[in-house]
Short mmCIF file of C-alpha atoms and ligand atoms in Angstrom, two decimals:
data_model
loop_
_atom_site.label_atom_id
_atom_site.label_comp_id
_atom_site.label_asym_id
_atom_site.label_seq_id
_atom_site.Cartn_x
_atom_site.Cartn_y
_atom_site.Cartn_z
CA MET A 274 10.38 -20.56 -13.45
CA ARG A 275 13.42 -21.01 -11.22
CA ILE A 276 13.60 -18.70 -8.19
CA PHE A 277 16.58 -18.47 -5.83
CA SER A 278 17.32 -16.35 -2.79
CA GLY A 279 19.82 -16.39 0.05
CA ILE A 280 19.62 -15.01 3.57
CA GLN A 281 22.34 -14.65 6.20
CA PRO A 282 22.08 -16.49 9.51
CA THR A 283 23.37 -13.55 11.51
CA GLY A 284 21.44 -11.25 13.78
CA ARG A 285 17.82 -11.77 14.64
CA LYS A 286 15.67 -11.18 11.61
CA HIS A 287 13.72 -7.94 11.64
CA LEU A 288 10.56 -6.58 10.06
CA GLY A 289 12.58 -5.27 7.08
CA ASN A 290 13.87 -8.75 6.27
CA TYR A 291 10.40 -10.13 6.78
CA ILE A 292 8.55 -7.65 4.57
CA GLY A 293 11.28 -7.05 1.98
CA ALA A 294 12.39 -10.63 1.50
CA ILE A 295 10.78 -13.44 3.51
CA THR A 296 7.16 -12.73 2.46
CA GLN A 297 8.36 -12.80 -1.15
CA TYR A 298 10.02 -16.21 -0.73
CA VAL A 299 6.81 -17.62 0.68
CA ALA A 300 4.64 -16.10 -2.06
CA LEU A 301 6.98 -17.17 -4.86
CA GLN A 302 6.83 -20.83 -3.82
CA GLU A 303 3.52 -20.82 -5.70
CA ALA A 304 4.92 -19.09 -8.79
CA GLY A 305 7.66 -21.53 -9.66
CA GLU A 306 10.45 -23.74 -8.39
CA ALA A 307 11.80 -21.85 -5.38
CA ILE A 308 15.22 -22.51 -3.85
CA ILE A 309 15.92 -20.78 -0.54
CA CYS A 310 19.38 -20.98 0.99
CA ILE A 311 20.72 -19.98 4.42
CA VAL A 312 24.09 -18.54 3.47
CA ASP A 313 26.32 -19.46 6.40
CA LEU A 314 29.53 -19.18 4.32
CA HIS A 315 28.78 -15.50 3.74
CA ALA A 316 28.50 -15.00 7.50
CA THR A 317 32.13 -16.09 8.03
CA THR A 318 33.49 -13.05 6.17
CA VAL A 319 33.27 -10.79 9.25
CA ALA A 320 34.26 -11.36 12.89
CA TYR A 321 31.86 -13.89 14.46
CA ASP A 322 31.47 -16.50 17.18
CA PRO A 323 31.26 -20.08 15.76
CA ALA A 324 28.84 -21.40 18.42
CA ARG A 325 26.64 -18.37 17.90
CA LEU A 326 26.65 -18.90 14.13
CA ARG A 327 25.18 -22.37 14.51
CA SER A 328 22.54 -21.23 16.95
CA ASP A 329 21.64 -18.25 14.71
CA LEU A 330 21.30 -20.68 11.83
CA TYR A 331 18.69 -22.74 13.71
CA ASP A 332 16.90 -19.52 14.72
CA LEU A 333 16.68 -18.49 11.08
CA ALA A 334 15.66 -21.93 9.81
CA ALA A 335 12.81 -21.92 12.35
CA VAL A 336 11.75 -18.35 11.40
CA LEU A 337 11.64 -19.23 7.69
CA LEU A 338 9.61 -22.38 8.25
CA ALA A 339 7.32 -20.51 10.65
CA ALA A 340 6.80 -17.83 8.00
CA GLY A 341 5.47 -20.47 5.65
CA LEU A 342 8.37 -21.94 3.68
CA ASP A 343 7.25 -25.45 2.88
CA PRO A 344 10.09 -27.95 2.31
CA GLU A 345 7.68 -30.05 0.25
CA ARG A 346 7.19 -27.23 -2.21
CA CYS A 347 10.61 -25.60 -2.29
CA ILE A 348 14.26 -26.56 -1.86
CA PHE A 349 15.36 -25.21 1.51
CA PHE A 350 18.97 -25.81 2.53
CA ARG A 351 22.23 -24.59 4.11
CA GLN A 352 24.88 -23.23 1.75
CA SER A 353 27.87 -24.96 3.39
CA ASP A 354 26.22 -28.38 2.84
CA VAL A 355 26.59 -27.99 -0.93
CA LEU A 356 30.31 -27.76 -1.72
CA GLU A 357 29.65 -26.60 -5.28
CA HIS A 358 28.97 -23.07 -3.99
CA ALA A 359 32.57 -22.59 -2.89
CA GLU A 360 33.92 -24.29 -6.01
CA LEU A 361 31.91 -22.12 -8.38
CA GLN A 362 32.86 -19.00 -6.46
CA TRP A 363 36.51 -19.72 -7.22
CA LEU A 364 35.84 -20.48 -10.86
CA LEU A 365 33.89 -17.20 -11.26
CA MET A 366 36.66 -15.21 -9.64
CA GLY A 367 38.60 -15.16 -12.93
CA SER A 368 35.60 -13.56 -14.67
CA THR A 369 35.14 -10.86 -12.01
CA ALA A 370 37.04 -7.57 -12.15
CA TYR A 371 38.89 -6.37 -9.08
CA GLY A 372 37.59 -2.85 -9.79
CA GLU A 373 33.98 -4.07 -9.80
CA LEU A 374 34.35 -5.49 -6.32
CA THR A 375 35.95 -2.31 -4.95
CA ARG A 376 32.84 -0.39 -6.09
CA MET A 377 30.32 -2.48 -4.12
CA THR A 378 28.60 -0.25 -1.55
CA GLN A 379 28.03 -3.14 0.88
CA PHE A 380 31.79 -3.83 0.83
CA LYS A 381 32.56 -0.18 1.43
CA ASP A 382 30.03 0.07 4.29
CA LYS A 383 30.98 -3.20 5.97
CA SER A 384 34.73 -2.82 5.62
CA ALA A 385 34.50 0.69 7.08
CA VAL A 386 33.37 -0.76 10.43
CA GLN A 387 35.65 -3.83 10.52
CA GLU A 388 39.03 -3.77 12.17
CA PHE A 389 40.19 -6.66 9.97
CA ILE A 390 39.02 -6.38 6.36
CA SER A 391 39.05 -9.97 5.11
CA ALA A 392 39.50 -11.09 1.52
CA GLY A 393 36.20 -12.88 2.15
CA ILE A 394 34.23 -9.66 2.64
CA PHE A 395 35.79 -8.37 -0.57
CA SER A 396 34.87 -11.42 -2.65
CA TYR A 397 31.47 -11.86 -0.93
CA PRO A 398 29.53 -10.80 -4.07
CA VAL A 399 31.23 -13.52 -6.14
CA LEU A 400 29.98 -16.18 -3.72
CA MET A 401 26.52 -14.65 -4.04
CA ALA A 402 26.81 -14.83 -7.84
CA ALA A 403 27.82 -18.49 -7.51
CA ASP A 404 24.76 -19.18 -5.30
CA ILE A 405 22.47 -17.76 -7.94
CA LEU A 406 24.14 -19.08 -11.10
CA LEU A 407 24.48 -22.66 -9.83
CA TYR A 408 20.74 -23.19 -10.12
CA GLY A 409 19.90 -21.71 -13.51
CA THR A 410 18.04 -19.01 -11.59
CA GLU A 411 15.71 -16.68 -13.49
CA ARG A 412 14.38 -14.54 -10.62
CA VAL A 413 16.03 -13.44 -7.37
CA PRO A 414 13.67 -11.94 -4.75
CA VAL A 415 15.60 -9.49 -2.56
CA GLY A 416 15.29 -6.14 -0.80
CA ASP A 417 16.52 -2.91 -2.32
CA ASP A 418 20.00 -3.11 -0.75
CA GLN A 419 20.91 -6.10 -2.96
CA ARG A 420 20.35 -4.32 -6.29
CA GLN A 421 24.04 -3.75 -6.95
CA HIS A 422 24.94 -7.37 -6.13
CA ILE A 423 22.35 -8.64 -8.63
CA GLU A 424 23.78 -6.33 -11.30
CA LEU A 425 27.25 -7.74 -10.63
CA THR A 426 25.90 -11.29 -10.89
CA ARG A 427 24.42 -10.46 -14.29
CA ASP A 428 27.67 -8.90 -15.50
CA VAL A 429 29.73 -11.88 -14.34
CA ALA A 430 27.32 -14.35 -15.99
CA GLN A 431 27.38 -12.43 -19.27
CA ARG A 432 31.17 -12.12 -19.23
CA PHE A 433 31.54 -15.84 -18.52
CA ASN A 434 29.08 -16.74 -21.30
CA SER A 435 30.92 -14.66 -23.86
CA ARG A 436 34.34 -16.03 -22.85
CA PHE A 437 33.42 -19.71 -22.47
CA GLY A 438 30.13 -20.14 -24.36
CA GLU A 439 26.50 -20.03 -23.16
CA THR A 440 26.61 -21.65 -19.74
CA PHE A 441 24.60 -19.52 -17.32
CA VAL A 442 21.09 -18.13 -17.27
CA VAL A 443 21.33 -14.36 -16.71
CA PRO A 444 19.06 -13.74 -13.68
CA GLU A 445 16.83 -10.82 -12.79
CA GLY A 446 16.20 -9.34 -9.36
CA VAL A 447 12.64 -9.14 -8.03
CA ILE A 448 12.43 -6.10 -5.78
CA PRO A 449 8.95 -5.28 -4.43
CA GLU A 450 7.60 -1.81 -5.21
CA VAL A 451 6.42 -1.28 -1.65
CA GLY A 452 8.38 -2.59 1.33
CA ALA A 453 11.79 -3.18 -0.33
CA ARG A 454 13.39 -0.72 2.05
CA ILE A 455 11.81 -0.65 5.50
CA MET A 456 13.31 2.15 7.57
CA ASP A 457 14.41 2.32 11.21
CA LEU A 458 11.46 3.54 13.33
CA GLN A 459 13.69 5.92 15.33
CA ASN A 460 15.75 7.10 12.39
CA PRO A 461 13.57 6.85 9.28
CA GLU A 462 16.35 8.20 7.06
CA LYS A 463 18.22 4.89 7.56
CA LYS A 464 17.15 1.36 6.65
CA MET A 465 16.13 -1.01 9.41
CA SER A 466 19.19 -3.12 10.18
CA THR A 467 20.49 -5.29 13.01
CA THR A 468 24.01 -3.93 12.74
CA GLY A 469 23.51 -0.29 11.77
CA GLY A 470 20.12 0.55 13.31
CA THR A 471 18.83 1.75 16.68
CA PRO A 472 17.56 -0.87 19.18
CA GLN A 473 14.21 0.90 19.70
CA GLY A 474 13.76 1.45 15.96
CA THR A 475 14.33 -2.19 14.97
CA VAL A 476 11.36 -4.56 15.26
CA TYR A 477 12.35 -8.22 15.47
CA VAL A 478 10.16 -11.00 14.13
CA THR A 479 10.30 -12.71 17.52
CA ASP A 480 9.72 -9.58 19.66
CA GLU A 481 7.04 -9.81 22.37
CA PRO A 482 3.77 -8.00 21.46
CA ALA A 483 4.28 -5.40 24.21
CA ALA A 484 7.75 -4.57 22.88
CA ILE A 485 6.39 -4.19 19.35
CA ILE A 486 3.64 -1.80 20.47
CA LYS A 487 6.15 0.25 22.44
CA LYS A 488 8.46 0.56 19.43
CA PHE A 489 5.63 1.72 17.16
CA LYS A 490 4.21 4.15 19.72
CA SER A 491 7.58 5.86 19.96
CA ALA A 492 8.23 5.85 16.20
CA VAL A 493 9.70 9.15 14.99
CA THR A 494 7.41 11.07 12.59
CA ASP A 495 7.43 14.77 11.63
CA SER A 496 6.00 18.05 12.88
CA GLY A 497 3.06 17.99 10.44
CA ARG A 498 -0.29 16.27 10.91
CA GLU A 499 -1.09 14.69 7.55
CA ILE A 500 -0.91 10.94 7.02
CA ARG A 501 0.51 10.99 3.54
CA HIS A 502 3.38 9.28 1.64
CA ALA A 503 5.91 11.99 0.74
CA ASP A 504 9.67 12.48 0.45
CA ASP A 505 9.76 14.87 3.38
CA LYS A 506 7.70 12.52 5.57
CA ALA A 507 10.06 9.58 5.92
CA GLY A 508 8.59 8.26 9.19
CA ILE A 509 4.93 8.35 8.12
CA SER A 510 5.78 7.00 4.65
CA ASN A 511 7.58 4.05 6.24
CA LEU A 512 4.60 3.27 8.51
CA LEU A 513 2.24 3.47 5.52
CA GLU A 514 4.40 1.00 3.58
CA ILE A 515 4.56 -1.42 6.49
CA LEU A 516 0.78 -1.36 6.93
CA ALA A 517 0.13 -1.60 3.17
CA VAL A 518 2.15 -4.80 2.86
CA ILE A 519 0.67 -6.35 6.00
CA ARG A 520 -2.92 -5.59 5.00
CA GLY A 521 -2.33 -6.43 1.35
CA THR A 522 -3.61 -3.01 0.30
CA THR A 523 -2.18 0.12 -1.30
CA VAL A 524 -0.63 3.18 0.32
CA GLY A 525 -3.29 5.30 -1.45
CA ARG A 526 -6.17 3.44 0.18
CA LEU A 527 -4.56 3.79 3.59
CA GLU A 528 -4.11 7.54 3.06
CA GLU A 529 -7.86 7.76 2.46
CA GLU A 530 -8.70 5.56 5.43
CA PHE A 531 -6.54 7.56 7.84
CA ALA A 532 -7.32 11.03 6.49
CA GLY A 533 -7.91 13.23 9.52
CA ALA A 534 -6.61 10.69 12.05
CA GLY A 535 -3.92 11.71 14.54
CA TYR A 536 -0.35 10.40 14.37
CA GLY A 537 -0.73 8.68 17.75
CA ASP A 538 -3.76 6.64 16.66
CA PHE A 539 -2.12 5.79 13.34
CA LYS A 540 1.11 4.58 14.98
CA LEU A 541 -0.89 2.42 17.37
CA ALA A 542 -2.94 0.96 14.48
CA VAL A 543 0.25 -0.01 12.62
CA GLY A 544 1.75 -1.50 15.80
CA GLU A 545 -1.35 -3.59 16.43
CA ALA A 546 -1.44 -4.81 12.83
CA VAL A 547 2.22 -5.88 13.11
CA VAL A 548 1.51 -7.72 16.39
CA ASP A 549 -1.38 -9.64 14.79
CA TYR A 550 0.71 -10.37 11.73
CA LEU A 551 3.71 -11.71 13.63
CA ALA A 552 1.93 -13.49 16.51
CA PRO A 553 1.26 -16.77 14.66
CA VAL A 554 4.79 -16.72 13.22
CA ARG A 555 6.26 -16.32 16.68
CA GLU A 556 4.14 -19.17 18.03
CA ARG A 557 5.19 -21.59 15.27
CA TYR A 558 8.79 -20.38 15.60
CA THR A 559 8.91 -21.34 19.28
CA GLN A 560 7.69 -24.88 18.51
CA LEU A 561 10.03 -25.41 15.55
CA ARG A 562 13.10 -23.96 17.29
CA ALA A 563 12.77 -26.50 20.11
CA ASP A 564 13.73 -29.42 17.85
CA GLU A 565 17.19 -28.92 16.33
CA ASP A 566 17.36 -32.51 15.08
CA GLU A 567 14.22 -31.97 13.06
CA LEU A 568 15.63 -28.73 11.63
CA GLU A 569 18.83 -30.58 10.65
CA GLN A 570 16.73 -33.23 8.98
CA VAL A 571 14.83 -30.65 6.92
CA LEU A 572 18.07 -28.95 5.85
CA ALA A 573 19.75 -32.26 4.96
CA THR A 574 16.87 -33.28 2.71
CA GLY A 575 17.02 -29.87 1.04
CA ALA A 576 20.79 -30.13 0.53
CA ASP A 577 20.38 -33.48 -1.24
CA LYS A 578 17.96 -31.93 -3.70
CA ALA A 579 20.12 -28.83 -4.20
CA ARG A 580 23.25 -30.92 -4.86
CA GLY A 581 21.45 -32.74 -7.66
CA VAL A 582 20.95 -29.47 -9.55
CA ALA A 583 24.30 -27.91 -8.61
CA ALA A 584 26.33 -30.93 -9.75
CA GLN A 585 24.86 -30.74 -13.25
CA THR A 586 25.76 -27.06 -13.57
CA MET A 587 29.31 -27.75 -12.37
CA THR A 588 29.83 -30.44 -14.99
CA ARG A 589 29.00 -27.87 -17.68
CA VAL A 590 31.13 -25.16 -16.07
CA ARG A 591 34.22 -27.37 -15.73
CA ARG A 592 33.85 -28.57 -19.29
CA ALA A 593 33.44 -25.01 -20.62
CA MET A 594 36.48 -23.80 -18.67
CA GLY A 595 38.74 -26.72 -19.54
CA VAL A 596 39.10 -27.69 -15.88
CA GLY A 597 39.21 -31.38 -14.92
CA PRO A 598 38.88 -34.34 -17.30
CA ALA A 599 37.29 -33.95 -20.74
CA ARG A 600 34.51 -36.41 -19.96
CA ALA A 601 31.52 -35.66 -17.74
CA GLY A 602 31.89 -35.95 -13.99
CA ARG A 603 34.94 -35.28 -11.90
P1 AMP B 822 20.31 -10.30 5.16
O1 AMP B 822 19.75 -10.43 6.53
O2 AMP B 822 21.30 -9.19 5.01
O3 AMP B 822 20.77 -11.61 4.59
O4 AMP B 822 19.08 -9.83 4.25
C1 AMP B 822 18.05 -10.70 3.89
C2 AMP B 822 17.11 -10.04 2.93
O5 AMP B 822 16.41 -8.97 3.58
C3 AMP B 822 17.77 -9.42 1.69
O6 AMP B 822 17.01 -9.75 0.55
C4 AMP B 822 17.73 -7.95 1.98
O7 AMP B 822 17.69 -7.18 0.80
C5 AMP B 822 16.46 -7.80 2.78
N1 AMP B 822 16.48 -6.63 3.67
C6 AMP B 822 17.42 -6.34 4.61
N2 AMP B 822 17.13 -5.19 5.25
C7 AMP B 822 15.95 -4.74 4.72
C8 AMP B 822 15.11 -3.60 4.97
N3 AMP B 822 15.41 -2.68 5.91
N4 AMP B 822 13.98 -3.46 4.24
C9 AMP B 822 13.65 -4.39 3.29
N5 AMP B 822 14.40 -5.48 3.01
C10 AMP B 822 15.53 -5.67 3.71
N1 LIG B 823 23.94 -10.82 0.13
C1 LIG B 823 22.60 -11.15 0.54
C2 LIG B 823 22.22 -10.26 1.74
O1 LIG B 823 23.05 -9.72 2.42
C3 LIG B 823 22.46 -12.60 0.94
C4 LIG B 823 22.68 -13.52 -0.23
C5 LIG B 823 23.70 -14.39 -0.40
C6 LIG B 823 21.81 -13.70 -1.35
N2 LIG B 823 23.56 -15.13 -1.53
C7 LIG B 823 22.41 -14.71 -2.15
C8 LIG B 823 20.62 -13.10 -1.75
C9 LIG B 823 21.83 -15.12 -3.34
C10 LIG B 823 20.03 -13.52 -2.95
C11 LIG B 823 20.64 -14.52 -3.75
O2 LIG B 823 21.07 -10.11 2.01
#
């Protein structure tokens, strides 16, 4: 089974990214042929600092490797190293409706806070579709906020296939039942996010243990006293989900375990579990981040492998669309 996912090299990665997406990438390496891509081209669609982008990219590469991505068992690469992504984006543009793109909630949210709304942020989902479709992807592990983008990818693939003949595999999203939407600890009605969240409510993968404990101790809960997953208990429900994923157990079992416990003790228990969970990642991260040449080497090897697959897809796409010479190759 072919698995593909992409992750942006902007902002420090937080516990939501880690639980909703990164743990899935690592687990799915065992389930099939996993391809994991750092999508730096996507990051250029909003205002950014070029030097910072490169440094963020190394940060993220080191976090992913520290989390357990194994370049021997998966294809791990940087999007901009494989030119076919940009080429396929353009070729898919003619099979994407303008109206579809205007309806994307991520576009609406992001463009609302940008002074300059680029054409790039508008066509962002088409580049994402290209990422996925280039590799004959069957499953796309993502968090809940990417649901709409996956639907668009499926629609574009189906539309292309019916216009030009069967070319693309129509992919499916893999969204975990628990942990696909980790909420801000200070504002549990909103998802944890580097750009839209609160500083105290966002737990970073590379945060110091003391900072993590402090954030969990001050997590916002509710005026009740029951540790139970419920719609009107957003804060407690979020903490239960975090702990369930980290311990590899169910929310139901945790509700039993913590029945009668106070909120303070429960928050501390979750904080301590997160510290233990992230400590080894942070340690490996620090070692890996120190050697940028080594990180470049890993990404270059991955890009070579990715190009091999992408080039084959592009030959079929060009042929189907009547672009380029009739014979294979460019
Ligand atoms: P990004 O950093 O936007 O590239 O997101 C990387 C991955 O993390 C995507 O699969 C997102 O769906 C996922 N993600 C982002 N925020 C959260 C969150 N608060 N909870 C769970 N997953 C998330
Ligand atoms: N849009 C995704 C996000 O913001 C990142 C992404 C880009 C992606 N290309 C992808 C995710 C392909 C899955 C598959 O998180």
